[in-house]
Amino acid sequence: MALDITNPPDGPFCVACLMENLAGRTSDATALSDVRRIHRAYHRGHDTTRVAARGPVRVDLPLKPVLIDLEDVNTWFETVGALMRPTTLDVYTSTYARALDGLHCHHNGEQVGSPSPATPRATLEHLGQGDFAPRGAGGFTSTGPSTGRMGFKLSVAQKCLSLALKHAYAHGVIGRPPVCPVDRIVLNAASSVTGRPWRVNWTDVNKIEEYDRHFDLLNEAAGFRGIADWELLRFEQIIDDAPTWGANVAKEHRLDQLERLPLAKLSFLRRFGGVPAGDHSWPEAMLKDALRSSLQHNPTYLQSTPEHVRITIRQAMRRHIAQFLQRWTELSPERQTVAEFRQAIAEFRDEMNTAYGKWFR
């Protein structure tokens, strides 16, 4: 059978773009899971379906590691789909018809997971200039927090800037970052994997040495995965809190790139971005999430700090985050390092304390 699609795909496509296209039409988790099946079948070179009175039946397919096309989909429906119960087949037919309608894959001919060439460069070039990065009002100066107060902490700085990188990575604007957001959720997960405890509450971290100890624990838990990929997969509950000793690294990397990471990015953006991958308004969504996540559980202001001052501080934070991300995208891959990020969060903390230190705890 051939699917009846009004606006068929304009070429081969990857599973990430297929899922993203479907996500614009439905929030049904089952549909978003089902639509991965045909890519997985071609990646394995076979699919198996249960047939009444015969049990599991295997159907061999050509090996296609990343991209498939509409002809491959129709072949799957003519072979595997023909063995299914009519009600099950109807579900897959409806799901794929919606997912394929109007589909355009940005990764045709590229490695899945690389930055999308369709991402408007102009979006990055005005990150520090646009309406979503307003200039803060002046007039609040200080030499830093008073004795006995921590001021604007390193924990807030690292959460803001690491979330900016995470959003940009999920949108395909940058490659995989060398860092990830540090918070209680991922620290607990890392302790479960490594068996090592963490001792300083992340909201109290204010020294690079403390940040380094947290980072080392997360890095150990990540194992063969990059720390950004491990945190993304774990935070979206795509992988378990389990050691990876003895794992087939090549196989795990393939599954990560073809299936797990696209699903994790999609899930993350749906929960915390509010806009689809590549949407022109993603910087505003990123800035909102960075401030909300870094300030919500982290006591920052003195109780006496007026609301208009808090607004000014948040505007200054937005501007700094946007300008940091602009600078990061201009660095060569060799310079996008943990050391560069460590320096950036220390400078962010010190800049905020110099300008607004008297308003922080």
mmCIF file of C-alpha atoms in Angstrom:
data_model
loop_
_atom_site.group_PDB
_atom_site.id
_atom_site.type_symbol
_atom_site.label_atom_id
_atom_site.label_comp_id
_atom_site.label_asym_id
_atom_site.label_seq_id
_atom_site.Cartn_x
_atom_site.Cartn_y
_atom_site.Cartn_z
ATOM 1 C CA MET A 1 0.000 0.000 0.000
ATOM 2 C CA ALA A 2 1.127 3.586 -0.619
ATOM 3 C CA LEU A 3 0.371 6.269 1.936
ATOM 4 C CA ASP A 4 -2.009 8.977 0.789
ATOM 5 C CA ILE A 5 -0.099 12.186 1.582
ATOM 6 C CA THR A 6 -1.183 15.552 0.179
ATOM 7 C CA ASN A 7 2.225 17.206 0.581
ATOM 8 C CA PRO A 8 4.874 14.425 0.564
ATOM 9 C CA PRO A 9 8.463 14.858 1.817
ATOM 10 C CA ASP A 10 10.821 16.676 -0.543
ATOM 11 C CA GLY A 11 13.581 14.103 -0.123
ATOM 12 C CA PRO A 12 15.143 11.597 2.303
ATOM 13 C CA PHE A 13 14.632 12.344 5.992
ATOM 14 C CA CYS A 14 15.975 11.479 9.448
ATOM 15 C CA VAL A 15 13.989 10.399 12.494
ATOM 16 C CA ALA A 16 14.636 13.683 14.328
ATOM 17 C CA CYS A 17 12.994 15.834 11.632
ATOM 18 C CA LEU A 18 10.165 13.316 11.255
ATOM 19 C CA MET A 19 9.395 13.497 14.981
ATOM 20 C CA GLU A 20 9.664 17.271 15.016
ATOM 21 C CA ASN A 21 7.204 17.547 12.134
ATOM 22 C CA LEU A 22 4.736 15.265 13.905
ATOM 23 C CA ALA A 23 5.161 17.146 17.190
ATOM 24 C CA GLY A 24 3.807 20.238 15.463
ATOM 25 C CA ARG A 25 0.570 18.349 14.851
ATOM 26 C CA THR A 26 0.069 16.274 18.012
ATOM 27 C CA SER A 27 1.329 15.958 21.586
ATOM 28 C CA ASP A 28 0.413 12.251 21.763
ATOM 29 C CA ALA A 29 3.415 10.491 23.317
ATOM 30 C CA THR A 30 2.410 7.152 21.782
ATOM 31 C CA ALA A 31 2.354 8.641 18.279
ATOM 32 C CA LEU A 32 5.749 10.280 18.823
ATOM 33 C CA SER A 33 7.099 6.892 19.892
ATOM 34 C CA ASP A 34 5.430 4.921 17.073
ATOM 35 C CA VAL A 35 6.820 7.196 14.376
ATOM 36 C CA ARG A 36 10.368 6.018 15.166
ATOM 37 C CA ARG A 37 9.634 2.412 14.253
ATOM 38 C CA ILE A 38 10.417 2.412 10.528
ATOM 39 C CA HIS A 39 13.760 4.202 10.969
ATOM 40 C CA ARG A 40 14.696 1.674 13.653
ATOM 41 C CA ALA A 41 13.717 -1.202 11.362
ATOM 42 C CA TYR A 42 15.951 0.008 8.536
ATOM 43 C CA HIS A 43 18.751 0.724 11.022
ATOM 44 C CA ARG A 44 18.613 -2.926 12.175
ATOM 45 C CA GLY A 45 17.939 -4.320 8.714
ATOM 46 C CA HIS A 46 14.731 -6.055 9.795
ATOM 47 C CA ASP A 47 11.447 -5.701 11.659
ATOM 48 C CA THR A 48 9.343 -8.208 13.553
ATOM 49 C CA THR A 49 5.586 -8.252 14.008
ATOM 50 C CA ARG A 50 3.271 -10.780 15.633
ATOM 51 C CA VAL A 51 0.845 -12.648 13.386
ATOM 52 C CA ALA A 52 -2.079 -14.639 14.760
ATOM 53 C CA ALA A 53 -1.461 -18.417 14.791
ATOM 54 C CA ARG A 54 2.107 -17.876 13.545
ATOM 55 C CA GLY A 55 3.716 -15.891 16.329
ATOM 56 C CA PRO A 56 6.523 -13.392 15.608
ATOM 57 C CA VAL A 57 7.359 -12.995 11.922
ATOM 58 C CA ARG A 58 10.602 -11.355 10.813
ATOM 59 C CA VAL A 59 10.792 -9.235 7.660
ATOM 60 C CA ASP A 60 14.261 -8.366 6.305
ATOM 61 C CA LEU A 61 14.878 -4.819 5.039
ATOM 62 C CA PRO A 62 17.858 -2.975 3.500
ATOM 63 C CA LEU A 63 20.304 -1.451 5.985
ATOM 64 C CA LYS A 64 19.941 2.337 6.124
ATOM 65 C CA PRO A 65 21.692 3.842 9.164
ATOM 66 C CA VAL A 66 20.301 7.422 9.136
ATOM 67 C CA LEU A 67 18.066 8.551 6.257
ATOM 68 C CA ILE A 68 15.105 6.830 4.609
ATOM 69 C CA ASP A 69 12.672 8.087 1.971
ATOM 70 C CA LEU A 70 8.979 7.766 1.147
ATOM 71 C CA GLU A 71 9.604 4.680 -0.982
ATOM 72 C CA ASP A 72 11.202 2.969 2.040
ATOM 73 C CA VAL A 73 8.154 3.840 4.150
ATOM 74 C CA ASN A 74 5.797 2.418 1.532
ATOM 75 C CA THR A 75 7.934 -0.746 1.338
ATOM 76 C CA TRP A 76 7.627 -1.182 5.094
ATOM 77 C CA PHE A 77 3.839 -0.829 4.928
ATOM 78 C CA GLU A 78 3.658 -3.310 2.037
ATOM 79 C CA THR A 79 5.720 -5.927 3.904
ATOM 80 C CA VAL A 80 5.560 -5.444 7.672
ATOM 81 C CA GLY A 81 2.303 -3.493 7.690
ATOM 82 C CA ALA A 82 0.557 -6.099 5.559
ATOM 83 C CA LEU A 83 1.068 -8.624 8.372
ATOM 84 C CA MET A 84 -0.512 -6.444 11.060
ATOM 85 C CA ARG A 85 -4.064 -6.478 12.352
ATOM 86 C CA PRO A 86 -6.189 -3.893 10.531
ATOM 87 C CA THR A 87 -6.691 -1.795 13.654
ATOM 88 C CA THR A 88 -2.938 -1.676 14.355
ATOM 89 C CA LEU A 89 -2.159 -0.880 10.730
ATOM 90 C CA ASP A 90 -4.674 1.974 10.781
ATOM 91 C CA VAL A 91 -2.858 3.549 13.729
ATOM 92 C CA TYR A 92 0.525 3.452 11.971
ATOM 93 C CA THR A 93 -1.009 4.676 8.708
ATOM 94 C CA SER A 94 -2.589 7.692 10.414
ATOM 95 C CA THR A 95 0.563 8.474 12.409
ATOM 96 C CA TYR A 96 2.928 8.380 9.443
ATOM 97 C CA ALA A 97 0.552 10.274 7.180
ATOM 98 C CA ARG A 98 0.572 13.175 9.638
ATOM 99 C CA ALA A 99 4.315 12.977 10.274
ATOM 100 C CA LEU A 100 5.256 12.922 6.577
ATOM 101 C CA ASP A 101 2.903 15.665 5.415
ATOM 102 C CA GLY A 102 4.957 18.723 4.474
ATOM 103 C CA LEU A 103 8.163 17.210 5.900
ATOM 104 C CA HIS A 104 11.483 18.835 5.037
ATOM 105 C CA CYS A 105 14.630 17.351 6.579
ATOM 106 C CA HIS A 106 17.531 19.716 7.203
ATOM 107 C CA HIS A 107 19.971 16.820 7.684
ATOM 108 C CA ASN A 108 19.817 15.372 4.181
ATOM 109 C CA GLY A 109 23.409 14.495 3.391
ATOM 110 C CA GLU A 110 24.663 15.541 6.838
ATOM 111 C CA GLN A 111 25.378 13.734 10.068
ATOM 112 C CA VAL A 112 22.337 13.805 12.339
ATOM 113 C CA GLY A 113 23.028 15.978 15.367
ATOM 114 C CA SER A 114 25.125 18.563 13.544
ATOM 115 C CA PRO A 115 23.947 22.183 13.493
ATOM 116 C CA SER A 116 21.182 22.752 10.976
ATOM 117 C CA PRO A 117 22.147 24.916 8.000
ATOM 118 C CA ALA A 118 18.600 26.273 7.996
ATOM 119 C CA THR A 119 19.106 28.002 11.354
ATOM 120 C CA PRO A 120 19.077 31.742 10.580
ATOM 121 C CA ARG A 121 22.474 33.190 11.355
ATOM 122 C CA ALA A 122 20.806 36.545 11.908
ATOM 123 C CA THR A 123 19.154 35.102 14.995
ATOM 124 C CA LEU A 124 22.580 34.697 16.572
ATOM 125 C CA GLU A 125 23.988 37.952 15.316
ATOM 126 C CA HIS A 126 21.374 40.027 17.163
ATOM 127 C CA LEU A 127 21.243 37.950 20.355
ATOM 128 C CA GLY A 128 22.741 40.763 22.391
ATOM 129 C CA GLN A 129 20.816 43.485 20.589
ATOM 130 C CA GLY A 130 17.179 42.403 20.116
ATOM 131 C CA ASP A 131 14.002 43.074 22.047
ATOM 132 C CA PHE A 132 14.542 39.951 24.116
ATOM 133 C CA ALA A 133 17.806 41.343 25.547
ATOM 134 C CA PRO A 134 16.804 44.777 26.863
ATOM 135 C CA ARG A 135 19.367 47.172 28.235
ATOM 136 C CA GLY A 136 19.297 47.391 32.003
ATOM 137 C CA ALA A 137 18.840 50.734 33.698
ATOM 138 C CA GLY A 138 21.874 52.058 35.482
ATOM 139 C CA GLY A 139 22.256 53.662 38.868
ATOM 140 C CA PHE A 140 22.818 50.638 41.107
ATOM 141 C CA THR A 141 26.517 50.326 41.783
ATOM 142 C CA SER A 142 28.430 48.608 44.505
ATOM 143 C CA THR A 143 31.908 47.382 45.206
ATOM 144 C CA GLY A 144 30.391 43.976 45.932
ATOM 145 C CA PRO A 145 28.348 42.227 48.572
ATOM 146 C CA SER A 146 28.794 43.195 52.213
ATOM 147 C CA THR A 147 30.838 41.042 54.551
ATOM 148 C CA GLY A 148 28.986 37.856 55.463
ATOM 149 C CA ARG A 149 26.907 37.780 52.271
ATOM 150 C CA MET A 150 27.545 35.585 49.248
ATOM 151 C CA GLY A 151 26.094 37.975 46.676
ATOM 152 C CA PHE A 152 25.320 36.842 43.143
ATOM 153 C CA LYS A 153 26.583 33.267 43.307
ATOM 154 C CA LEU A 154 28.505 31.112 40.879
ATOM 155 C CA SER A 155 25.640 28.603 41.021
ATOM 156 C CA VAL A 156 23.311 31.139 39.401
ATOM 157 C CA ALA A 157 25.893 32.081 36.785
ATOM 158 C CA GLN A 158 26.588 28.471 35.774
ATOM 159 C CA LYS A 159 22.898 27.557 35.573
ATOM 160 C CA CYS A 160 22.114 30.548 33.352
ATOM 161 C CA LEU A 161 24.983 30.095 30.918
ATOM 162 C CA SER A 162 24.855 26.292 30.752
ATOM 163 C CA LEU A 163 21.121 26.415 30.004
ATOM 164 C CA ALA A 164 21.803 28.899 27.213
ATOM 165 C CA LEU A 165 24.203 26.375 25.680
ATOM 166 C CA LYS A 166 21.746 23.509 26.215
ATOM 167 C CA HIS A 167 18.940 25.341 24.404
ATOM 168 C CA ALA A 168 21.253 26.340 21.547
ATOM 169 C CA TYR A 169 22.416 22.713 21.248
ATOM 170 C CA ALA A 170 18.862 21.369 21.240
ATOM 171 C CA HIS A 171 17.965 23.848 18.481
ATOM 172 C CA GLY A 172 20.961 22.793 16.386
ATOM 173 C CA VAL A 173 22.598 26.225 16.603
ATOM 174 C CA ILE A 174 25.822 24.925 18.169
ATOM 175 C CA GLY A 175 27.546 21.585 18.487
ATOM 176 C CA ARG A 176 27.605 19.582 21.695
ATOM 177 C CA PRO A 177 28.736 21.785 24.620
ATOM 178 C CA PRO A 178 31.545 20.632 26.937
ATOM 179 C CA VAL A 179 29.388 21.372 30.024
ATOM 180 C CA CYS A 180 25.845 20.877 31.286
ATOM 181 C CA PRO A 181 23.579 22.479 33.894
ATOM 182 C CA VAL A 182 24.457 21.434 37.432
ATOM 183 C CA ASP A 183 21.561 20.950 39.834
ATOM 184 C CA ARG A 184 20.210 18.553 42.436
ATOM 185 C CA ILE A 185 18.492 16.248 39.921
ATOM 186 C CA VAL A 186 21.567 15.425 37.872
ATOM 187 C CA LEU A 187 23.843 15.341 40.939
ATOM 188 C CA ASN A 188 21.605 12.701 42.531
ATOM 189 C CA ALA A 189 21.632 10.750 39.272
ATOM 190 C CA ALA A 190 25.427 10.952 39.123
ATOM 191 C CA SER A 191 25.710 9.678 42.690
ATOM 192 C CA SER A 192 23.485 6.720 41.796
ATOM 193 C CA VAL A 193 25.730 5.868 38.854
ATOM 194 C CA THR A 194 29.103 6.373 40.555
ATOM 195 C CA GLY A 195 28.334 5.553 44.180
ATOM 196 C CA ARG A 196 30.027 8.812 45.181
ATOM 197 C CA PRO A 197 28.114 11.449 47.195
ATOM 198 C CA TRP A 198 27.999 15.191 46.568
ATOM 199 C CA ARG A 199 28.225 17.426 49.610
ATOM 200 C CA VAL A 200 27.744 21.131 48.775
ATOM 201 C CA ASN A 201 24.201 22.141 47.807
ATOM 202 C CA TRP A 202 24.370 23.489 44.259
ATOM 203 C CA THR A 203 22.510 26.660 45.305
ATOM 204 C CA ASP A 204 25.380 27.439 47.703
ATOM 205 C CA VAL A 205 28.223 26.869 45.245
ATOM 206 C CA ASN A 206 30.254 30.065 44.935
ATOM 207 C CA LYS A 207 33.800 28.871 44.277
ATOM 208 C CA ILE A 208 35.280 27.434 41.102
ATOM 209 C CA GLU A 209 36.758 24.582 43.163
ATOM 210 C CA GLU A 210 33.267 23.585 44.357
ATOM 211 C CA TYR A 211 31.922 23.770 40.824
ATOM 212 C CA ASP A 212 34.833 21.607 39.618
ATOM 213 C CA ARG A 213 34.024 18.903 42.186
ATOM 214 C CA HIS A 214 30.412 18.791 41.011
ATOM 215 C CA PHE A 215 31.522 18.766 37.383
ATOM 216 C CA ASP A 216 33.971 15.918 37.978
ATOM 217 C CA LEU A 217 31.202 13.795 39.523
ATOM 218 C CA LEU A 218 28.927 14.406 36.534
ATOM 219 C CA ASN A 219 31.759 13.731 34.105
ATOM 220 C CA GLU A 220 32.473 10.399 35.787
ATOM 221 C CA ALA A 221 28.795 9.452 35.589
ATOM 222 C CA ALA A 222 28.642 10.387 31.891
ATOM 223 C CA GLY A 223 31.246 7.749 31.086
ATOM 224 C CA PHE A 224 31.728 7.314 27.334
ATOM 225 C CA ARG A 225 29.050 9.912 26.593
ATOM 226 C CA GLY A 226 29.807 13.602 26.518
ATOM 227 C CA ILE A 227 28.569 15.248 29.684
ATOM 228 C CA ALA A 228 26.003 17.381 27.792
ATOM 229 C CA ASP A 229 24.505 14.333 26.088
ATOM 230 C CA TRP A 230 24.419 12.318 29.308
ATOM 231 C CA GLU A 231 22.680 15.112 31.231
ATOM 232 C CA LEU A 232 20.153 15.651 28.434
ATOM 233 C CA LEU A 233 19.336 11.944 28.159
ATOM 234 C CA ARG A 234 19.125 11.483 31.912
ATOM 235 C CA PHE A 235 17.128 14.662 32.582
ATOM 236 C CA GLU A 236 14.543 13.589 30.009
ATOM 237 C CA GLN A 237 14.587 10.051 31.483
ATOM 238 C CA ILE A 238 15.675 8.436 28.215
ATOM 239 C CA ILE A 239 18.415 6.481 30.023
ATOM 240 C CA ASP A 240 18.569 5.023 33.544
ATOM 241 C CA ASP A 241 20.902 5.750 36.451
ATOM 242 C CA ALA A 242 23.097 2.764 35.690
ATOM 243 C CA PRO A 243 26.857 2.316 35.164
ATOM 244 C CA THR A 244 27.898 1.722 31.561
ATOM 245 C CA TRP A 245 30.725 -0.700 32.268
ATOM 246 C CA GLY A 246 30.922 -3.355 29.588
ATOM 247 C CA ALA A 247 28.478 -1.549 27.290
ATOM 248 C CA ASN A 248 28.868 -1.820 23.526
ATOM 249 C CA VAL A 249 30.029 1.773 23.065
ATOM 250 C CA ALA A 250 29.664 1.851 19.277
ATOM 251 C CA LYS A 251 26.120 0.494 19.463
ATOM 252 C CA GLU A 252 25.151 2.908 22.258
ATOM 253 C CA HIS A 253 26.528 5.865 20.304
ATOM 254 C CA ARG A 254 24.491 4.842 17.252
ATOM 255 C CA LEU A 255 21.310 4.561 19.315
ATOM 256 C CA ASP A 256 22.024 7.919 20.942
ATOM 257 C CA GLN A 257 22.482 9.706 17.623
ATOM 258 C CA LEU A 258 19.693 8.023 15.713
ATOM 259 C CA GLU A 259 17.012 7.807 18.359
ATOM 260 C CA ARG A 260 17.679 8.857 21.928
ATOM 261 C CA LEU A 261 19.158 12.338 21.481
ATOM 262 C CA PRO A 262 16.568 13.509 18.911
ATOM 263 C CA LEU A 263 13.836 12.331 21.284
ATOM 264 C CA ALA A 264 15.515 13.962 24.316
ATOM 265 C CA LYS A 265 15.976 17.290 22.507
ATOM 266 C CA LEU A 266 12.373 17.259 21.373
ATOM 267 C CA SER A 267 11.177 16.469 24.897
ATOM 268 C CA PHE A 268 13.366 19.164 26.471
ATOM 269 C CA LEU A 269 12.220 21.869 24.069
ATOM 270 C CA ARG A 270 8.569 20.942 24.496
ATOM 271 C CA ARG A 271 8.834 21.132 28.295
ATOM 272 C CA PHE A 272 11.122 24.125 28.748
ATOM 273 C CA GLY A 273 11.346 25.982 25.447
ATOM 274 C CA GLY A 274 7.773 26.174 24.318
ATOM 275 C CA VAL A 275 8.809 26.575 20.667
ATOM 276 C CA PRO A 276 9.725 23.948 18.045
ATOM 277 C CA ALA A 277 13.340 23.338 17.071
ATOM 278 C CA GLY A 278 14.727 26.098 14.884
ATOM 279 C CA ASP A 279 11.857 28.522 15.586
ATOM 280 C CA HIS A 280 13.032 32.121 15.190
ATOM 281 C CA SER A 281 11.782 33.025 18.677
ATOM 282 C CA TRP A 282 13.911 30.407 20.452
ATOM 283 C CA PRO A 283 16.305 32.986 22.054
ATOM 284 C CA GLU A 284 13.451 34.569 23.990
ATOM 285 C CA ALA A 285 12.261 31.150 25.181
ATOM 286 C CA MET A 286 15.836 30.290 26.175
ATOM 287 C CA LEU A 287 16.274 33.486 28.182
ATOM 288 C CA LYS A 288 13.015 32.971 30.050
ATOM 289 C CA ASP A 289 13.975 29.418 30.991
ATOM 290 C CA ALA A 290 17.535 30.376 31.996
ATOM 291 C CA LEU A 291 16.338 33.048 34.426
ATOM 292 C CA ARG A 292 13.440 31.026 35.780
ATOM 293 C CA SER A 293 15.539 27.917 36.382
ATOM 294 C CA SER A 294 18.505 29.712 37.922
ATOM 295 C CA LEU A 295 16.533 32.010 40.238
ATOM 296 C CA GLN A 296 13.503 29.925 41.180
ATOM 297 C CA HIS A 297 15.236 27.634 43.689
ATOM 298 C CA ASN A 298 18.192 29.851 44.454
ATOM 299 C CA PRO A 299 17.689 32.621 47.046
ATOM 300 C CA THR A 300 19.401 35.575 45.380
ATOM 301 C CA TYR A 301 17.973 38.915 46.483
ATOM 302 C CA LEU A 302 17.807 40.535 49.880
ATOM 303 C CA GLN A 303 14.222 40.698 51.101
ATOM 304 C CA SER A 304 14.490 44.498 51.072
ATOM 305 C CA THR A 305 15.351 44.601 47.343
ATOM 306 C CA PRO A 306 12.555 46.551 45.567
ATOM 307 C CA GLU A 307 10.782 44.894 42.664
ATOM 308 C CA HIS A 308 11.920 47.534 40.157
ATOM 309 C CA VAL A 309 15.530 46.778 41.106
ATOM 310 C CA ARG A 310 14.935 43.044 40.672
ATOM 311 C CA ILE A 311 13.571 43.754 37.210
ATOM 312 C CA THR A 312 16.679 45.768 36.361
ATOM 313 C CA ILE A 313 18.895 42.925 37.587
ATOM 314 C CA ARG A 314 17.020 40.365 35.507
ATOM 315 C CA GLN A 315 17.376 42.603 32.460
ATOM 316 C CA ALA A 316 21.124 42.793 33.047
ATOM 317 C CA MET A 317 21.255 38.994 33.373
ATOM 318 C CA ARG A 318 19.346 38.553 30.094
ATOM 319 C CA ARG A 319 21.757 40.869 28.328
ATOM 320 C CA HIS A 320 24.802 39.062 29.708
ATOM 321 C CA ILE A 321 23.441 35.601 28.790
ATOM 322 C CA ALA A 322 22.661 36.721 25.233
ATOM 323 C CA GLN A 323 26.073 38.305 24.763
ATOM 324 C CA PHE A 324 27.794 35.211 26.191
ATOM 325 C CA LEU A 325 26.025 32.944 23.728
ATOM 326 C CA GLN A 326 26.888 35.266 20.855
ATOM 327 C CA ARG A 327 30.574 35.133 21.859
ATOM 328 C CA TRP A 328 30.454 31.347 22.251
ATOM 329 C CA THR A 329 29.134 30.809 18.725
ATOM 330 C CA GLU A 330 32.003 32.892 17.368
ATOM 331 C CA LEU A 331 34.643 30.708 19.057
ATOM 332 C CA SER A 332 36.303 27.959 17.058
ATOM 333 C CA PRO A 333 35.385 24.418 18.223
ATOM 334 C CA GLU A 334 38.873 24.099 19.723
ATOM 335 C CA ARG A 335 38.191 27.066 22.006
ATOM 336 C CA GLN A 336 34.740 25.925 23.155
ATOM 337 C CA THR A 337 36.208 24.308 26.250
ATOM 338 C CA VAL A 338 35.438 23.736 29.907
ATOM 339 C CA ALA A 339 38.168 26.260 30.777
ATOM 340 C CA GLU A 340 36.476 28.898 28.599
ATOM 341 C CA PHE A 341 33.153 28.231 30.326
ATOM 342 C CA ARG A 342 34.699 28.363 33.813
ATOM 343 C CA GLN A 343 36.129 31.770 33.021
ATOM 344 C CA ALA A 344 32.777 32.943 31.648
ATOM 345 C CA ILE A 345 30.774 32.013 34.766
ATOM 346 C CA ALA A 346 33.347 33.602 37.080
ATOM 347 C CA GLU A 347 33.224 36.823 35.043
ATOM 348 C CA PHE A 348 29.415 36.775 35.058
ATOM 349 C CA ARG A 349 29.333 36.429 38.860
ATOM 350 C CA ASP A 350 31.889 39.192 39.384
ATOM 351 C CA GLU A 351 30.228 41.577 36.932
ATOM 352 C CA MET A 352 26.846 41.209 38.615
ATOM 353 C CA ASN A 353 28.331 41.716 42.068
ATOM 354 C CA THR A 354 30.231 44.805 40.958
ATOM 355 C CA ALA A 355 27.118 46.430 39.524
ATOM 356 C CA TYR A 356 24.387 45.147 41.882
ATOM 357 C CA GLY A 357 26.145 43.501 44.824
ATOM 358 C CA LYS A 358 24.367 45.495 47.539
ATOM 359 C CA TRP A 359 21.019 43.971 46.531
ATOM 360 C CA PHE A 360 22.051 40.299 46.930
ATOM 361 C CA ARG A 361 22.005 38.078 50.000
#
